Amino acid sequence: VNKRLTPVEKIEQSEPYRFFLSTVHGIQDNYNQTNAISLKEILSVEHGQLTRSAQFNYMFDIEFLLEQYPSEFRLKPLLIVHGDSRDDNHSLKTQCSPYPQIELCPARLDIPFGTHHTKMMFLLYETGLRIVIHTANLISQDWRQKTQGIWISPICPKTNDTRESKTNFKKDLLDYIEQYRTRQLQFWQKTINEHDFSSINVHIISSTPGRHTGANINKFGHLKLRQTLKNYLNLENNEQYYSAPIIGQFSSIGSLGPNANSWLTKEFLTSLKQLNTNSFDSPELKLIYPTVENVRTSFEGYIAGGSLPYNMQTAMKQTWLINYLHRWKADHRQRSRASPHIKTYLRVTNDQYKNLLWFLVTSANLSKAAWGVLEKNNTQLMIRSYEIGVLFIPKQFSQTIFPLFDSSSFPIPYDLPPVKYESTDKPWIVDMTYKNQPDSHGNMWDPH
Ligand SMILES: CC(C)c1cccc2c(O)c(C(=O)O)cnc12
C-alpha cells in the first residue's frame, strides 16, 4: 500500500514491538513506511504538547537537532547529556551558547577510554512521558542513509502511585540514571518516578562506567543480559535450543584478545547463551560486520566507513575473528546499501531460523569497554562506557517465541541466515587506504 502514514499511525502500526529502523533517503517509499521512522517524525507535534526534553548522545549538531523539533517546541527546556571527555566538548558549549533554553550535562567518565555512547530521549508531554532508546548520533549524516535502530515507548501517563512495568523498566532506568551522580538529572528522576510504566514490555540492558561488584555485579553490562535471560527465558527444558545460533551485529569492534577464548566465547557468549551447560552442541556465534565491498557499494560510499571505526591496530591483533564474520545484508528491508550503525544481538531457533528466542537493540558495539570484562577472579565486572538498549523476550508478549516469517512477525533489520564472508571478503578497516576501486560516488578512500 502506498498510503503515507502519519507519525502516530506508524507507532500504532508498530505495536506490540514499537521497534523501528530509521528512514533512508533513496529507497522506495513503502520501505520507509512500515516500522520505519525519521527524527522529525519522532519529535512531531502530532504526539502532543511537548513541555521539555532531554537528549542523551555521543555526537551532537545542535542546529540540526533543533531543526528536527517542531518550531513551536524549539524554545522548550532541553537537557543535553554528553561525555565530558570529548575534546570537542568546547564546540558543544559554543554550539549551545546562543540557546539559553539548552542546559549541558557532562557525564562523568572516570575510567580511561570510556565514552558516553548512550542514545536516549526523554520527551515530556502534557499527557505524559515518552522514552526513546536508539542508536543514532544527533547529526544529519546518522539519519540520512544508514540503518539505525529505534525503540519508542508509549506515552506513560502521570500517576499518583508509582506503577512499575512487568520488566522492571522504571527501576532499571532509575538505577542507570543514578550512576551519573549529578543533580542535573534530578528533575528527570522525579519525573520518571511520577509516571506509570506498566504498559512497557521490554527490559533495559545498560552499561555504566565502573567496577561493579557484589550485589551490583549483575546490574549492568553482559552480566545484566545473562541475568535477565536466565530469569525470563526458560530454555533449560528445551534441549532443541541448546544449539540455537546466536547473532551479534555491530558497527565497531574492540580489542578482544589473542583468541576467541580470551573474552568472546568464554565470557560474552556464555552470557548470550545464558546456559552454563557445557553441552557439546554449544551454539554457533555468528557476527555481522560490513565488508569493504559493503561500504564501497553503500549509498554513502566509502564515507559510510567513517562511522565504522574498526582500526588496523586492533584488527591485526585478532585475525582469528574473521572466521566468525558475516556480511551486512538487508534486502528484505531494502537496506543492504544503508550502512549499519545499528547494533543488535539475537538468538534464533536452528530450524531454518524460523523463530526468534530474544532480540536486543543497543548502543553497545562488540567491545569489552561496552559490555564489561570480568576481573579479580570473576568478582567484579569492569565497564568503561555508558550504553543502553532494550531486550525483547517472547514471554513479555505472551508468546513462547517470536515468529519470523508470518504476518505478525518481529521486524528484524537484516536477512537471515547471515551470509558468511567469502575468501575475498575483508572487514572494513577505517584507517586503511582503498584505492583500487571507486565507491558508488566514484571516490577513493585515503584516510592519511
Ligand atoms: C572512534 C570514535 C571517535 C568514532 C568514530 C566514528 C563514529 C563513531 C560513532 O558513531 C560513535 C557512536 O555512535 O557512539 C562513537 N564513536 C565513533
Tab-separated table of C-alpha atoms and ligand atoms in Angstrom:
chain	number	residue	atom	x	y	z
A	1	VAL	CA	0.000	0.000	0.000
A	2	ASN	CA	1.396	3.446	-0.866
A	3	LYS	CA	-0.566	5.382	1.753
A	4	ARG	CA	1.748	7.692	3.687
A	5	LEU	CA	1.316	7.030	7.381
A	6	THR	CA	1.349	9.832	9.946
A	7	PRO	CA	3.890	9.506	12.801
A	8	VAL	CA	1.104	8.473	15.194
A	9	GLU	CA	-0.179	5.844	12.727
A	10	LYS	CA	3.382	4.487	12.297
A	11	ILE	CA	3.688	3.974	16.050
A	12	GLU	CA	0.199	2.439	16.321
A	13	GLN	CA	1.019	0.011	13.499
A	14	SER	CA	4.330	-0.971	15.125
A	15	GLU	CA	2.558	-2.498	18.141
A	16	PRO	CA	3.393	-4.572	20.128
A	17	TYR	CA	7.148	-4.241	19.420
A	18	ARG	CA	7.394	-0.479	18.773
A	19	PHE	CA	10.806	-1.198	17.112
A	20	PHE	CA	11.760	0.912	14.067
A	21	LEU	CA	14.568	1.412	11.598
A	22	SER	CA	15.452	4.953	10.561
A	23	THR	CA	14.033	6.102	7.216
A	24	VAL	CA	16.517	6.043	4.320
A	25	HIS	CA	16.775	8.636	1.516
A	26	GLY	CA	16.750	6.824	-1.811
A	27	ILE	CA	14.692	3.680	-1.177
A	28	GLN	CA	11.089	3.002	-2.253
A	29	ASP	CA	8.635	4.844	-0.049
A	30	ASN	CA	6.823	1.768	1.299
A	31	TYR	CA	10.127	0.596	2.896
A	32	ASN	CA	10.090	3.900	4.798
A	33	GLN	CA	6.510	3.441	5.968
A	34	THR	CA	6.427	0.060	7.731
A	35	ASN	CA	8.412	0.010	11.007
A	36	ALA	CA	10.498	2.973	9.802
A	37	ILE	CA	10.563	6.485	11.252
A	38	SER	CA	12.591	9.726	10.999
A	39	LEU	CA	13.829	12.016	13.784
A	40	LYS	CA	11.341	14.697	12.720
A	41	GLU	CA	8.505	12.156	12.970
A	42	ILE	CA	9.676	11.048	16.445
A	43	LEU	CA	9.557	14.712	17.576
A	44	SER	CA	6.359	15.563	15.647
A	45	VAL	CA	3.772	17.904	17.168
A	46	GLU	CA	1.238	15.108	16.484
A	47	HIS	CA	2.294	13.255	19.644
A	48	GLY	CA	1.123	16.089	21.885
A	49	GLN	CA	2.238	19.322	23.534
A	50	LEU	CA	5.927	18.931	24.465
A	51	THR	CA	6.901	20.783	27.670
A	52	ARG	CA	10.600	19.802	27.851
A	53	SER	CA	13.025	17.082	26.732
A	54	ALA	CA	16.421	15.508	27.370
A	55	GLN	CA	18.789	14.125	24.736
A	56	PHE	CA	21.490	11.617	25.768
A	57	ASN	CA	24.049	11.053	22.998
A	58	TYR	CA	27.634	10.954	21.790
A	59	MET	CA	27.804	13.356	18.788
A	60	PHE	CA	25.621	16.500	18.528
A	61	ASP	CA	24.873	19.020	15.801
A	62	ILE	CA	22.712	21.428	17.819
A	63	GLU	CA	21.421	23.369	14.795
A	64	PHE	CA	20.389	20.089	13.120
A	65	LEU	CA	18.788	18.822	16.339
A	66	LEU	CA	16.719	21.971	16.971
A	67	GLU	CA	15.569	21.925	13.362
A	68	GLN	CA	14.114	18.417	13.893
A	69	TYR	CA	11.834	19.730	16.662
A	70	PRO	CA	8.573	21.409	15.543
A	71	SER	CA	9.131	25.193	15.539
A	72	GLU	CA	6.717	25.703	18.460
A	73	PHE	CA	8.885	23.422	20.664
A	74	ARG	CA	12.357	24.798	19.848
A	75	LEU	CA	12.429	27.143	22.836
A	76	LYS	CA	11.365	24.491	25.389
A	77	PRO	CA	13.950	23.470	28.029
A	78	LEU	CA	16.368	20.901	26.582
A	79	LEU	CA	18.962	18.977	28.618
A	80	ILE	CA	21.928	17.627	26.634
A	81	VAL	CA	23.677	14.686	28.350
A	82	HIS	CA	27.104	14.083	26.783
A	83	GLY	CA	30.539	12.602	27.524
A	84	ASP	CA	32.658	15.169	29.331
A	85	SER	CA	35.988	13.937	27.909
A	86	ARG	CA	35.394	14.632	24.229
A	87	ASP	CA	37.879	17.238	23.086
A	88	ASP	CA	35.234	18.935	21.006
A	89	ASN	CA	33.194	19.461	24.175
A	90	HIS	CA	34.309	23.068	23.671
A	91	SER	CA	32.450	23.029	20.365
A	92	LEU	CA	29.355	21.760	22.178
A	93	LYS	CA	29.485	24.772	24.519
A	94	THR	CA	29.957	27.057	21.514
A	95	GLN	CA	27.094	25.371	19.661
A	96	CYS	CA	24.744	25.832	22.632
A	97	SER	CA	25.771	29.399	23.608
A	98	PRO	CA	23.010	31.089	21.508
A	99	TYR	CA	20.336	28.956	23.229
A	100	PRO	CA	19.618	29.754	26.924
A	101	GLN	CA	16.969	27.026	26.960
A	102	ILE	CA	19.664	24.368	26.458
A	103	GLU	CA	21.467	23.032	29.544
A	104	LEU	CA	24.642	20.921	29.165
A	105	CYS	CA	25.132	17.916	31.464
A	106	PRO	CA	28.590	16.287	31.205
A	107	ALA	CA	28.595	12.593	32.157
A	108	ARG	CA	31.498	11.590	34.390
A	109	LEU	CA	33.952	9.256	32.624
A	110	ASP	CA	36.299	8.147	35.420
A	111	ILE	CA	37.768	5.150	33.577
A	112	PRO	CA	40.128	5.845	30.636
A	113	PHE	CA	38.891	5.148	27.094
A	114	GLY	CA	35.261	5.199	28.259
A	115	THR	CA	32.722	7.046	26.118
A	116	HIS	CA	29.134	8.241	26.539
A	117	HIS	CA	27.624	6.038	23.805
A	118	THR	CA	24.071	6.002	25.196
A	119	LYS	CA	21.447	7.375	22.749
A	120	MET	CA	18.173	8.110	24.530
A	121	MET	CA	15.422	10.758	24.582
A	122	PHE	CA	13.123	11.787	27.430
A	123	LEU	CA	10.101	13.564	25.911
A	124	LEU	CA	7.739	15.111	28.475
A	125	TYR	CA	4.301	15.947	27.114
A	126	GLU	CA	1.301	17.431	28.905
A	127	THR	CA	-0.225	13.935	28.567
A	128	GLY	CA	2.783	12.054	29.937
A	129	LEU	CA	6.388	10.860	29.478
A	130	ARG	CA	7.860	9.061	26.432
A	131	ILE	CA	11.252	7.303	26.412
A	132	VAL	CA	13.082	6.674	23.115
A	133	ILE	CA	16.152	4.391	23.071
A	134	HIS	CA	18.086	4.281	19.797
A	135	THR	CA	21.451	4.031	18.006
A	136	ALA	CA	21.862	7.295	16.022
A	137	ASN	CA	24.046	10.314	16.767
A	138	LEU	CA	22.271	13.687	16.623
A	139	ILE	CA	23.933	14.657	13.335
A	140	SER	CA	22.258	14.670	9.904
A	141	GLN	CA	24.602	12.019	8.441
A	142	ASP	CA	23.377	9.437	11.001
A	143	TRP	CA	19.716	9.854	9.989
A	144	ARG	CA	20.019	10.095	6.189
A	145	GLN	CA	21.188	6.820	4.573
A	146	LYS	CA	22.224	4.472	7.375
A	147	THR	CA	20.415	1.644	9.143
A	148	GLN	CA	19.696	2.792	12.703
A	149	GLY	CA	17.505	1.106	15.361
A	150	ILE	CA	14.870	2.935	17.414
A	151	TRP	CA	12.511	1.804	20.210
A	152	ILE	CA	9.699	4.216	21.115
A	153	SER	CA	7.804	3.780	24.400
A	154	PRO	CA	4.117	4.539	24.828
A	155	ILE	CA	3.423	7.961	26.372
A	156	CYS	CA	3.378	6.912	30.039
A	157	PRO	CA	0.632	8.792	31.930
A	158	LYS	CA	1.276	10.709	35.148
A	159	THR	CA	0.167	8.693	38.186
A	160	ASN	CA	-0.036	9.118	41.950
A	161	ASP	CA	1.080	5.530	42.606
A	162	THR	CA	4.446	4.531	41.222
A	163	ARG	CA	3.376	1.948	38.608
A	164	GLU	CA	6.239	-0.341	37.543
A	165	SER	CA	6.371	-2.459	34.366
A	166	LYS	CA	6.469	-6.284	34.482
A	167	THR	CA	10.016	-5.894	33.125
A	168	ASN	CA	11.283	-3.623	35.976
A	169	PHE	CA	11.868	-0.922	33.341
A	170	LYS	CA	11.337	2.027	35.762
A	171	LYS	CA	13.730	0.701	38.404
A	172	ASP	CA	16.391	-0.231	35.856
A	173	LEU	CA	16.130	3.186	34.198
A	174	LEU	CA	16.446	4.934	37.585
A	175	ASP	CA	19.413	2.717	38.534
A	176	TYR	CA	21.069	3.738	35.269
A	177	ILE	CA	20.461	7.467	35.801
A	178	GLU	CA	21.665	7.246	39.405
A	179	GLN	CA	25.096	6.268	38.107
A	180	TYR	CA	25.621	9.743	36.607
A	181	ARG	CA	25.580	11.088	40.187
A	182	THR	CA	24.588	14.591	39.114
A	183	ARG	CA	21.902	16.940	40.422
A	184	GLN	CA	21.245	17.988	36.834
A	185	LEU	CA	19.228	14.770	36.327
A	186	GLN	CA	17.131	15.188	39.495
A	187	PHE	CA	14.159	16.670	37.610
A	188	TRP	CA	14.061	13.631	35.299
A	189	GLN	CA	14.489	11.155	38.171
A	190	LYS	CA	11.491	12.749	39.886
A	191	THR	CA	9.524	12.836	36.613
A	192	ILE	CA	10.189	9.154	35.847
A	193	ASN	CA	9.024	8.253	39.352
A	194	GLU	CA	5.750	10.141	38.813
A	195	HIS	CA	4.749	8.262	35.670
A	196	ASP	CA	3.038	4.899	35.112
A	197	PHE	CA	5.359	2.483	33.231
A	198	SER	CA	3.014	-0.509	33.444
A	199	SER	CA	2.448	-0.595	29.650
A	200	ILE	CA	6.153	-1.166	28.873
A	201	ASN	CA	7.061	-4.700	27.715
A	202	VAL	CA	10.842	-4.506	27.128
A	203	HIS	CA	13.799	-4.942	29.508
A	204	ILE	CA	16.614	-2.406	29.849
A	205	ILE	CA	20.161	-3.662	29.285
A	206	SER	CA	22.569	-0.833	30.100
A	207	SER	CA	26.220	-0.208	30.930
A	208	THR	CA	27.802	2.441	33.152
A	209	PRO	CA	31.487	3.093	33.854
A	210	GLY	CA	32.790	1.360	36.962
A	211	ARG	CA	33.981	-1.786	38.643
A	212	HIS	CA	30.653	-3.397	39.546
A	213	THR	CA	30.853	-5.982	42.334
A	214	GLY	CA	28.787	-7.755	44.996
A	215	ALA	CA	25.075	-7.001	44.777
A	216	ASN	CA	25.748	-4.746	41.761
A	217	ILE	CA	27.674	-7.252	39.664
A	218	ASN	CA	24.602	-8.221	37.561
A	219	LYS	CA	23.220	-4.686	37.274
A	220	PHE	CA	24.991	-3.688	34.063
A	221	GLY	CA	26.812	-5.000	31.003
A	222	HIS	CA	26.813	-8.574	29.752
A	223	LEU	CA	26.060	-9.947	33.229
A	224	LYS	CA	22.769	-7.993	33.267
A	225	LEU	CA	21.958	-9.633	29.925
A	226	ARG	CA	22.909	-13.066	31.328
A	227	GLN	CA	20.791	-12.494	34.450
A	228	THR	CA	17.761	-11.205	32.509
A	229	LEU	CA	17.838	-14.106	30.018
A	230	LYS	CA	18.201	-16.529	32.936
A	231	ASN	CA	15.222	-15.038	34.788
A	232	TYR	CA	12.805	-14.674	31.896
A	233	LEU	CA	13.774	-17.195	29.221
A	234	ASN	CA	13.469	-20.737	30.474
A	235	LEU	CA	15.457	-22.510	27.791
A	236	GLU	CA	16.629	-25.226	30.193
A	237	ASN	CA	13.744	-27.530	29.380
A	238	ASN	CA	14.218	-27.237	25.626
A	239	GLU	CA	17.189	-29.363	24.564
A	240	GLN	CA	16.489	-28.294	20.976
A	241	TYR	CA	17.553	-24.739	21.808
A	242	TYR	CA	20.970	-25.649	23.173
A	243	SER	CA	22.468	-25.341	19.675
A	244	ALA	CA	20.269	-22.413	18.521
A	245	PRO	CA	22.551	-19.896	16.784
A	246	ILE	CA	23.385	-16.559	18.384
A	247	ILE	CA	23.958	-13.488	16.180
A	248	GLY	CA	25.803	-10.294	17.073
A	249	GLN	CA	25.681	-7.298	14.707
A	250	PHE	CA	27.579	-4.019	15.287
A	251	SER	CA	29.398	-1.061	13.712
A	252	SER	CA	32.731	-1.315	15.538
A	253	ILE	CA	34.900	-3.890	17.283
A	254	GLY	CA	37.223	-3.513	20.252
A	255	SER	CA	40.359	-5.378	21.177
A	256	LEU	CA	39.076	-8.845	22.130
A	257	GLY	CA	42.317	-10.638	22.938
A	258	PRO	CA	44.657	-13.133	21.219
A	259	ASN	CA	41.944	-15.741	20.601
A	260	ALA	CA	38.206	-16.341	20.834
A	261	ASN	CA	38.515	-17.899	24.231
A	262	SER	CA	40.069	-14.778	25.785
A	263	TRP	CA	36.715	-12.959	26.168
A	264	LEU	CA	34.404	-13.520	23.178
A	265	THR	CA	33.325	-17.098	23.859
A	266	LYS	CA	34.358	-17.690	27.456
A	267	GLU	CA	32.689	-14.560	28.840
A	268	PHE	CA	30.494	-12.786	26.276
A	269	LEU	CA	28.982	-15.850	24.526
A	270	THR	CA	28.388	-17.515	27.910
A	271	SER	CA	26.141	-14.573	28.787
A	272	LEU	CA	24.288	-14.628	25.478
A	273	LYS	CA	23.666	-18.353	25.605
A	274	GLN	CA	22.673	-17.882	29.248
A	275	LEU	CA	23.028	-21.605	29.841
A	276	ASN	CA	26.020	-22.827	31.803
A	277	THR	CA	25.612	-26.275	30.383
A	278	ASN	CA	28.834	-27.271	28.689
A	279	SER	CA	26.644	-29.166	26.304
A	280	PHE	CA	28.942	-30.176	23.491
A	281	ASP	CA	26.490	-28.866	20.897
A	282	SER	CA	27.155	-25.310	22.022
A	283	PRO	CA	25.502	-22.613	19.886
A	284	GLU	CA	27.229	-21.131	16.885
A	285	LEU	CA	28.110	-17.454	17.272
A	286	LYS	CA	27.688	-15.521	14.019
A	287	LEU	CA	28.958	-11.950	13.827
A	288	ILE	CA	27.735	-9.391	11.267
A	289	TYR	CA	30.108	-6.543	10.383
A	290	PRO	CA	30.340	-4.769	6.992
A	291	THR	CA	32.902	-5.857	4.395
A	292	VAL	CA	34.910	-3.320	2.368
A	293	GLU	CA	32.565	-4.147	-0.522
A	294	ASN	CA	29.511	-3.421	1.684
A	295	VAL	CA	30.953	0.059	2.365
A	296	ARG	CA	32.180	0.731	-1.183
A	297	THR	CA	28.775	-0.054	-2.725
A	298	SER	CA	26.721	1.624	0.049
A	299	PHE	CA	24.532	4.677	-0.643
A	300	GLU	CA	27.130	6.878	1.103
A	301	GLY	CA	30.145	5.163	-0.469
A	302	TYR	CA	33.441	4.984	1.475
A	303	ILE	CA	32.237	7.885	3.670
A	304	ALA	CA	29.993	5.333	5.423
A	305	GLY	CA	33.212	3.771	6.660
A	306	GLY	CA	33.882	6.894	8.714
A	307	SER	CA	31.212	5.603	11.097
A	308	LEU	CA	32.706	2.106	11.208
A	309	PRO	CA	35.800	2.930	13.291
A	310	TYR	CA	37.375	-0.554	13.457
A	311	ASN	CA	41.089	0.331	13.299
A	312	MET	CA	44.076	-1.517	11.808
A	313	GLN	CA	46.000	-1.672	15.082
A	314	THR	CA	43.139	-3.635	16.700
A	315	ALA	CA	42.231	-5.727	13.643
A	316	MET	CA	45.753	-7.056	13.080
A	317	LYS	CA	45.847	-8.463	16.630
A	318	GLN	CA	42.735	-10.559	16.074
A	319	THR	CA	42.714	-12.059	12.575
A	320	TRP	CA	41.072	-15.112	14.209
A	321	LEU	CA	37.856	-13.041	14.302
A	322	ILE	CA	37.424	-13.308	10.502
A	323	ASN	CA	36.082	-16.851	10.875
A	324	TYR	CA	33.048	-15.518	12.775
A	325	LEU	CA	32.260	-12.673	10.369
A	326	HIS	CA	29.238	-12.360	8.080
A	327	ARG	CA	28.265	-9.675	5.575
A	328	TRP	CA	25.737	-6.903	6.091
A	329	LYS	CA	22.698	-7.890	4.016
A	330	ALA	CA	19.169	-6.453	4.412
A	331	ASP	CA	17.451	-6.984	1.055
A	332	HIS	CA	14.053	-7.679	2.668
A	333	ARG	CA	14.097	-4.136	4.132
A	334	GLN	CA	15.807	-2.634	1.018
A	335	ARG	CA	18.712	-1.631	3.274
A	336	SER	CA	21.667	-3.689	2.035
A	337	ARG	CA	23.212	-0.361	0.911
A	338	ALA	CA	22.165	1.566	4.035
A	339	SER	CA	25.341	1.108	6.062
A	340	PRO	CA	24.562	-0.292	9.564
A	341	HIS	CA	25.084	1.942	12.586
A	342	ILE	CA	22.511	-0.084	14.495
A	343	LYS	CA	23.776	-2.690	16.981
A	344	THR	CA	21.707	-5.817	17.605
A	345	TYR	CA	22.101	-9.211	19.285
A	346	LEU	CA	19.627	-12.039	18.859
A	347	ARG	CA	19.066	-15.773	19.106
A	348	VAL	CA	17.187	-17.836	16.536
A	349	THR	CA	15.946	-21.418	16.575
A	350	ASN	CA	18.070	-23.697	14.426
A	351	ASP	CA	15.150	-24.928	12.343
A	352	GLN	CA	15.939	-22.744	9.351
A	353	TYR	CA	15.814	-19.602	11.507
A	354	LYS	CA	12.027	-19.655	11.647
A	355	ASN	CA	11.691	-18.262	15.163
A	356	LEU	CA	13.373	-15.685	17.363
A	357	LEU	CA	14.093	-16.554	21.018
A	358	TRP	CA	15.073	-12.970	22.003
A	359	PHE	CA	16.211	-9.688	20.409
A	360	LEU	CA	18.331	-6.834	21.765
A	361	VAL	CA	18.841	-3.421	20.110
A	362	THR	CA	21.524	-1.322	21.851
A	363	SER	CA	24.230	1.316	21.506
A	364	ALA	CA	26.815	-1.309	22.554
A	365	ASN	CA	29.356	-2.446	19.963
A	366	LEU	CA	31.396	-5.667	20.315
A	367	SER	CA	33.886	-4.447	22.893
A	368	LYS	CA	34.919	-5.043	26.481
A	369	ALA	CA	34.580	-1.291	27.097
A	370	ALA	CA	30.858	-1.521	26.301
A	371	TRP	CA	29.929	-4.943	27.738
A	372	GLY	CA	32.471	-5.238	30.582
A	373	VAL	CA	35.237	-7.655	31.387
A	374	LEU	CA	35.363	-9.837	34.495
A	375	GLU	CA	38.243	-9.107	36.865
A	376	LYS	CA	39.579	-10.273	40.224
A	377	ASN	CA	38.632	-13.886	39.754
A	378	ASN	CA	35.187	-13.025	38.348
A	379	THR	CA	34.211	-10.943	41.383
A	380	GLN	CA	33.909	-7.660	39.518
A	381	LEU	CA	32.767	-6.505	36.066
A	382	MET	CA	34.797	-3.565	34.746
A	383	ILE	CA	32.896	-1.398	32.256
A	384	ARG	CA	34.338	1.773	30.681
A	385	SER	CA	31.381	3.317	28.804
A	386	TYR	CA	27.728	4.330	29.109
A	387	GLU	CA	25.483	2.194	26.885
A	388	ILE	CA	21.770	1.433	26.800
A	389	GLY	CA	19.493	-0.922	24.864
A	390	VAL	CA	16.168	-2.733	25.106
A	391	LEU	CA	15.667	-6.500	25.177
A	392	PHE	CA	12.564	-8.173	23.682
A	393	ILE	CA	11.645	-11.504	25.320
A	394	PRO	CA	8.636	-13.537	23.987
A	395	LYS	CA	7.235	-14.175	27.467
A	396	GLN	CA	6.594	-10.426	27.917
A	397	PHE	CA	4.498	-10.542	24.744
A	398	SER	CA	2.552	-13.640	25.882
A	399	GLN	CA	4.429	-15.772	23.360
A	400	THR	CA	6.964	-18.614	23.624
A	401	ILE	CA	8.897	-17.462	20.539
A	402	PHE	CA	8.736	-14.535	18.087
A	403	PRO	CA	7.722	-15.891	14.677
A	404	LEU	CA	9.878	-14.544	11.870
A	405	PHE	CA	8.001	-15.388	8.721
A	406	ASP	CA	4.326	-14.708	9.198
A	407	SER	CA	2.009	-11.711	9.352
A	408	SER	CA	2.705	-10.571	12.929
A	409	SER	CA	6.419	-11.385	12.710
A	410	PHE	CA	9.154	-9.479	14.518
A	411	PRO	CA	10.602	-6.701	12.262
A	412	ILE	CA	14.234	-7.882	12.129
A	413	PRO	CA	16.666	-5.425	10.499
A	414	TYR	CA	18.679	-7.801	8.294
A	415	ASP	CA	18.325	-11.012	6.276
A	416	LEU	CA	18.586	-14.416	7.981
A	417	PRO	CA	20.501	-16.671	7.841
A	418	PRO	CA	23.503	-14.316	7.683
A	419	VAL	CA	25.921	-14.713	4.746
A	420	LYS	CA	29.431	-15.753	5.777
A	421	TYR	CA	32.438	-13.779	4.480
A	422	GLU	CA	33.853	-15.392	1.340
A	423	SER	CA	37.637	-15.770	0.975
A	424	THR	CA	37.748	-12.480	-0.984
A	425	ASP	CA	35.786	-10.548	1.695
A	426	LYS	CA	37.676	-8.229	4.066
A	427	PRO	CA	36.251	-6.474	7.139
A	428	TRP	CA	36.049	-2.684	6.738
A	429	ILE	CA	39.021	-1.036	8.488
A	430	VAL	CA	38.704	2.719	8.884
A	431	ASP	CA	42.412	3.675	8.687
A	432	MET	CA	43.305	1.642	5.588
A	433	THR	CA	43.547	3.095	2.090
A	434	TYR	CA	41.113	1.816	-0.554
A	435	LYS	CA	42.303	2.984	-3.968
A	436	ASN	CA	41.850	0.134	-6.360
A	437	GLN	CA	38.080	0.523	-6.832
A	438	PRO	CA	35.973	3.709	-6.732
A	439	ASP	CA	32.869	3.777	-4.486
A	440	SER	CA	29.250	4.462	-5.501
A	441	HIS	CA	30.161	8.159	-5.883
A	442	GLY	CA	33.322	7.500	-7.901
A	443	ASN	CA	35.572	8.336	-4.936
A	444	MET	CA	38.502	6.521	-3.331
A	445	TRP	CA	39.318	6.332	0.411
A	446	ASP	CA	42.674	7.633	1.629
A	447	PRO	CA	42.450	8.449	5.352
A	448	HIS	CA	46.018	9.822	5.560
B	1	LIG	C1	36.238	6.160	17.309
B	1	LIG	C2	35.193	7.234	17.523
B	1	LIG	C3	35.782	8.629	17.570
B	1	LIG	C4	34.085	7.170	16.488
B	1	LIG	C5	34.334	7.347	15.143
B	1	LIG	C6	33.298	7.305	14.213
B	1	LIG	C7	31.988	7.072	14.625
B	1	LIG	C8	31.711	6.899	15.994
B	1	LIG	C9	30.378	6.691	16.466
B	1	LIG	O1	29.337	6.637	15.597
B	1	LIG	C10	30.169	6.546	17.827
B	1	LIG	C11	28.791	6.384	18.347
B	1	LIG	O2	27.820	6.361	17.559
B	1	LIG	O3	28.624	6.320	19.573
B	1	LIG	C12	31.249	6.573	18.696
B	1	LIG	N1	32.496	6.768	18.265
B	1	LIG	C13	32.750	6.937	16.951
